[in-house]
Short mmCIF file of C-alpha atoms and ligand atoms in Angstrom, two decimals:
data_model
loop_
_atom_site.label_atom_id
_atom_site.label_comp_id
_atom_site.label_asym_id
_atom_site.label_seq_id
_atom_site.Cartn_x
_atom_site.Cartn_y
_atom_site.Cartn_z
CA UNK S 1 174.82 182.06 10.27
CA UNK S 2 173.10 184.23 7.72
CA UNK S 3 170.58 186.68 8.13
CA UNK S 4 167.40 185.68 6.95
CA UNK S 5 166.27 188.73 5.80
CA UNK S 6 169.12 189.45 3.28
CA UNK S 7 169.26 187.31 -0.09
CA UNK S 8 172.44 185.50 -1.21
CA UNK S 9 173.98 188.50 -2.19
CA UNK S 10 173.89 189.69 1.53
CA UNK S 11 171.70 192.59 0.75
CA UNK S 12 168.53 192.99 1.70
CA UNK S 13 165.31 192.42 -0.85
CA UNK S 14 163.91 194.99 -2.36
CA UNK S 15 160.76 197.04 -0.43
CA UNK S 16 157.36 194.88 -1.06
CA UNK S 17 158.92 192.09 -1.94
CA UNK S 18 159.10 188.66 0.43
CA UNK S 19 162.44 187.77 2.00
CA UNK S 20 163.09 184.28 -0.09
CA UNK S 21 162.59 180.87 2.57
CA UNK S 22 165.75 180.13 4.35
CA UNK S 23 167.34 177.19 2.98
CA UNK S 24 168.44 175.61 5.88
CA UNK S 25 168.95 171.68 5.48
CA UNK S 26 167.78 171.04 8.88
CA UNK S 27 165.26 168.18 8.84
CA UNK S 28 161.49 169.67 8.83
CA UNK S 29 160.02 170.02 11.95
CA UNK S 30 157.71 166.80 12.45
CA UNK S 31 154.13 167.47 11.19
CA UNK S 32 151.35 167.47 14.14
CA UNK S 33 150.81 163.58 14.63
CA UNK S 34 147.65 162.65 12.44
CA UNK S 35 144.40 162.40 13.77
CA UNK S 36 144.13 159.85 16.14
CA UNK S 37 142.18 156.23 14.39
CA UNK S 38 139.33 156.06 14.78
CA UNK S 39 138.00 153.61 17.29
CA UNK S 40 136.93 150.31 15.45
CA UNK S 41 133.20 149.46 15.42
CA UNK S 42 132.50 147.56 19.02
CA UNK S 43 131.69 143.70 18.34
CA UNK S 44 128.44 142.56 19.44
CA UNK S 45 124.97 144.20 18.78
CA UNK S 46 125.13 146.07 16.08
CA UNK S 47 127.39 144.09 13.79
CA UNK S 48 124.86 141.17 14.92
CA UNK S 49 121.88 143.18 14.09
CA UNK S 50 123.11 143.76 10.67
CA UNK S 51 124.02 140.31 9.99
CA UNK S 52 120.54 139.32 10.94
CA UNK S 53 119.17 141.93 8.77
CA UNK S 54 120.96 140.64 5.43
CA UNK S 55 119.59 137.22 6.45
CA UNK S 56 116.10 138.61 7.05
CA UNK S 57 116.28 140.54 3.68
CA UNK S 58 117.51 138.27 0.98
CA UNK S 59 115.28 136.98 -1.54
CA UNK S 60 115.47 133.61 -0.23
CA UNK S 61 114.34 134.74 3.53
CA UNK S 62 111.29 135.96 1.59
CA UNK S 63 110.80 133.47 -0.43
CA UNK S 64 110.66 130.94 1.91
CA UNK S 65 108.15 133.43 4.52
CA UNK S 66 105.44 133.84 1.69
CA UNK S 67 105.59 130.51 0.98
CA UNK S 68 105.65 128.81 4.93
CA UNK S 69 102.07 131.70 5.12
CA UNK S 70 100.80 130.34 1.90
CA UNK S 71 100.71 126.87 3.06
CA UNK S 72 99.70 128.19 6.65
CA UNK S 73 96.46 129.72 4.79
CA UNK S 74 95.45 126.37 2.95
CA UNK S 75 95.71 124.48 5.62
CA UNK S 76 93.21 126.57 7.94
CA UNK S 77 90.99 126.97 4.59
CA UNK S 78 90.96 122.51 4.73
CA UNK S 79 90.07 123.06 8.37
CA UNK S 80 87.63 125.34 7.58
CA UNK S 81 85.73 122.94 5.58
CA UNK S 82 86.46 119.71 7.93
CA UNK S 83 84.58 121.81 10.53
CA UNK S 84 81.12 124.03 9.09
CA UNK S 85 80.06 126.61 11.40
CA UNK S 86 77.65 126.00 13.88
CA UNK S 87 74.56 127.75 14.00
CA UNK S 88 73.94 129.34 17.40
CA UNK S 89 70.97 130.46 16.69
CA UNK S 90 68.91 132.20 19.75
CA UNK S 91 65.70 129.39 21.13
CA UNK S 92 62.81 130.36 19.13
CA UNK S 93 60.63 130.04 21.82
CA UNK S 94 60.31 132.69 24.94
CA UNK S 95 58.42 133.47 27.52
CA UNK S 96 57.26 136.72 28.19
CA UNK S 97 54.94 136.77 31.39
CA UNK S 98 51.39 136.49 32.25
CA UNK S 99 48.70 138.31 30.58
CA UNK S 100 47.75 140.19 33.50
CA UNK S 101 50.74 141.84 32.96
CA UNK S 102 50.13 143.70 30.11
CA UNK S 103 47.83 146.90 30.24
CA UNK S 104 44.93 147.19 27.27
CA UNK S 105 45.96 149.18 24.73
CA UNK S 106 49.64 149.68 25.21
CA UNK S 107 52.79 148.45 23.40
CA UNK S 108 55.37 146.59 25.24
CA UNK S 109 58.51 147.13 23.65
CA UNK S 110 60.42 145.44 26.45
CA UNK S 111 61.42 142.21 23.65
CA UNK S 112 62.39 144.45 20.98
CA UNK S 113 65.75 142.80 21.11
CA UNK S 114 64.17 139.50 20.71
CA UNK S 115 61.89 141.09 17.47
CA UNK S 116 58.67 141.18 19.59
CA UNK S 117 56.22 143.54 20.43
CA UNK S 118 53.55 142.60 22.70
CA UNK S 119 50.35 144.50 22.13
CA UNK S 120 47.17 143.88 24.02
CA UNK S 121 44.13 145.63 21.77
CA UNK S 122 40.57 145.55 21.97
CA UNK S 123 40.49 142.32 24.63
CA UNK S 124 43.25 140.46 22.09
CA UNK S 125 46.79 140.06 23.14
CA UNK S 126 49.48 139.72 19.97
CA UNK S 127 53.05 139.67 19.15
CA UNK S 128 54.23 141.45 16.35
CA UNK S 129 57.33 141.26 14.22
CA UNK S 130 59.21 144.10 14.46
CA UNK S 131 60.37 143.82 10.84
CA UNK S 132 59.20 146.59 8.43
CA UNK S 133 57.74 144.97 5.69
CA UNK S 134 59.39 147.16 3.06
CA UNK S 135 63.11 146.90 3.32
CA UNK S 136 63.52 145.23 6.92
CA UNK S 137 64.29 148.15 9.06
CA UNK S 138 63.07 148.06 12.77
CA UNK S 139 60.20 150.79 13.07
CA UNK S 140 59.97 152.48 16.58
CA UNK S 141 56.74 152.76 18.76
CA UNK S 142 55.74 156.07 18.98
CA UNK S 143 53.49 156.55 21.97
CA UNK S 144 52.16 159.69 21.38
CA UNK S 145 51.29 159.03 18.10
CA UNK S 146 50.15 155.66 18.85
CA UNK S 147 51.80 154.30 15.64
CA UNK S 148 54.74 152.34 14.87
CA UNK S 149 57.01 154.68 12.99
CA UNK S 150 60.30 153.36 10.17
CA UNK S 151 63.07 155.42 10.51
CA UNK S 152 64.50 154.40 6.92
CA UNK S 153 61.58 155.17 4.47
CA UNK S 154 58.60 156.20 6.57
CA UNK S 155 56.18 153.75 6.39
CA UNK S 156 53.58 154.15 9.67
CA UNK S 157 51.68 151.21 11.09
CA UNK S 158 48.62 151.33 13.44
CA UNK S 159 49.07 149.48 16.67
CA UNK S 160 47.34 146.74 15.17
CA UNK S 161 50.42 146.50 13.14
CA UNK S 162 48.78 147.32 9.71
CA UNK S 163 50.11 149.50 7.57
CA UNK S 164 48.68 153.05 6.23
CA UNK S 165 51.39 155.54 5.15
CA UNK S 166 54.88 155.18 3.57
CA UNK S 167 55.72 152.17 1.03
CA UNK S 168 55.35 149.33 3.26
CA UNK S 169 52.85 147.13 0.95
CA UNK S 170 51.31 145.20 3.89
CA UNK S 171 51.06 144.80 8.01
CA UNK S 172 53.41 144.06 10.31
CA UNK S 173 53.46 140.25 10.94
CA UNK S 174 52.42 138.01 14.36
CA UNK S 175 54.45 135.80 15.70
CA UNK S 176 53.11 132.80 17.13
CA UNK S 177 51.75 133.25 20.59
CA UNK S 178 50.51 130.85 23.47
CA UNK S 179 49.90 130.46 27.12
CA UNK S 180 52.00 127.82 28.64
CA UNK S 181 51.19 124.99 31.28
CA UNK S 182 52.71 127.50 33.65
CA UNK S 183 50.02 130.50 32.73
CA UNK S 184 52.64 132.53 31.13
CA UNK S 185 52.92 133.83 27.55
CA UNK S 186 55.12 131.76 25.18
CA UNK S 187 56.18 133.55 21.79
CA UNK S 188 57.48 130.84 18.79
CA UNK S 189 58.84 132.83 16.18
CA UNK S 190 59.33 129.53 14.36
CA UNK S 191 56.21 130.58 13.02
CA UNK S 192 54.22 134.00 11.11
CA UNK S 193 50.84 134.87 10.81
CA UNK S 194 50.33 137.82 7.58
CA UNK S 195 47.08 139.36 7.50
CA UNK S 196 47.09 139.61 4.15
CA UNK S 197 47.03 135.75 3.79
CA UNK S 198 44.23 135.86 6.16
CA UNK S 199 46.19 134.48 8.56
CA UNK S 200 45.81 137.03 11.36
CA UNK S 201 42.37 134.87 11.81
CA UNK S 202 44.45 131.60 13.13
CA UNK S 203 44.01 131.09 16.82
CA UNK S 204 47.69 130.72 17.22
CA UNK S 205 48.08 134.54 16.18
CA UNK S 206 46.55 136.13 19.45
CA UNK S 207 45.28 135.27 22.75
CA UNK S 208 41.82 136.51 23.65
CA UNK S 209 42.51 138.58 27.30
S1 FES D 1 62.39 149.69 5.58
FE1 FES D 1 60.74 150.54 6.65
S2 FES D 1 59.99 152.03 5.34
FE2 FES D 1 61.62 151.17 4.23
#
């Protein structure tokens, strides 16, 4: 055998220079084996996820969506109009206890959810709107001050419910008011008394205390 470090002359290569690759014959050693496959995607989920997804996603899918919604949307709008809404409106009427209930000159503000005020003045006992008169805010009863007070623009009202400061351009306005076959105080805001209609001077605008 011959000696891999000497050419085919049998002497040796010059200094710096690589001894030439051995020409041997022998079969090549066998390369590393390759990587080992990869494992194939599992069946199931995923590959069913994605096949749902395609069918979700193609124009058709959303095609036919918009147009199943569209048709969803007339049909409540036709229901809409086969049934009108129904007005729940709250009873005009109420009852807000006897007269000896209420104290002379103080404002009850204990219906302001039901847009009353209950004022006893001067031996007369009223209800008044609690509507400001310039844009429809609800003023606020300010004790102290005895006036009735608009948060949104200002305007002041005496307790009598007319008005002296801000741009409200006239009084507060009286609901109907009544005592009942029971003796208690019935309020029918089906109807309004404005002072400046001279309307303040109807007997169905106070009760005389
Ligand atoms: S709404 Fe009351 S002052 Fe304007």
């Amino acid at each position: 055998m011959s000696d891999p470090t000497t050419n085919v002359t049998g002497t040796p290569p010059p200094a710096g220079e690589k001894p030439p690759t051995a020409i041997t014959g022998a079969p090549a050693a066998p390369k590393p084996a390759a990587a080992a496959a990869k494992p194939a995607p599992a069946k199931g989920k995923p590959a069913r996820r994605s096949v749902l997804f395609a069918i979700v996603a193609t124009p058709f899918a959303v095609a036919w969506t918009t147009f199943v919604a569209a048709m969803g949307l007339m049909t409540l709008g036709t229901l809409r109009f086969l049934f009108p809404n129904v007005l729940n409106e709250p009873p005009s009427r109420i009852k807000v206890g006897f007269p000896d209930d209420y104290e002379e000159g103080k404002v009850v503000d204990r219906f302001k959810d039901k847009h009353a005020w209950i004022v006893r003045h001067n031996g007369v006992l009223y209800a008044l709107s609690t509507t400001c008169t310039h844009l429809g805010c609800t003023p606020n009863w300010l004790e102290r001050e005895q006036k009735f007070k608009c948060p949104c623009h200002g305007s002041g009202f005496y307790i009598t419910g007319i008005n002296f400061e801000g741009p409200a351009p006239r009084p507060l306005e009286r609901w109907a008011i009544s005592v009942g076959d029971d003796g208690q105080i019935v309020i029918d805001k089906s109807k309004k008394f404005q002072k400046e209609l001279g309307q303040w001077d109807s007997p169905e605008s106070y009760i005389l205390v």
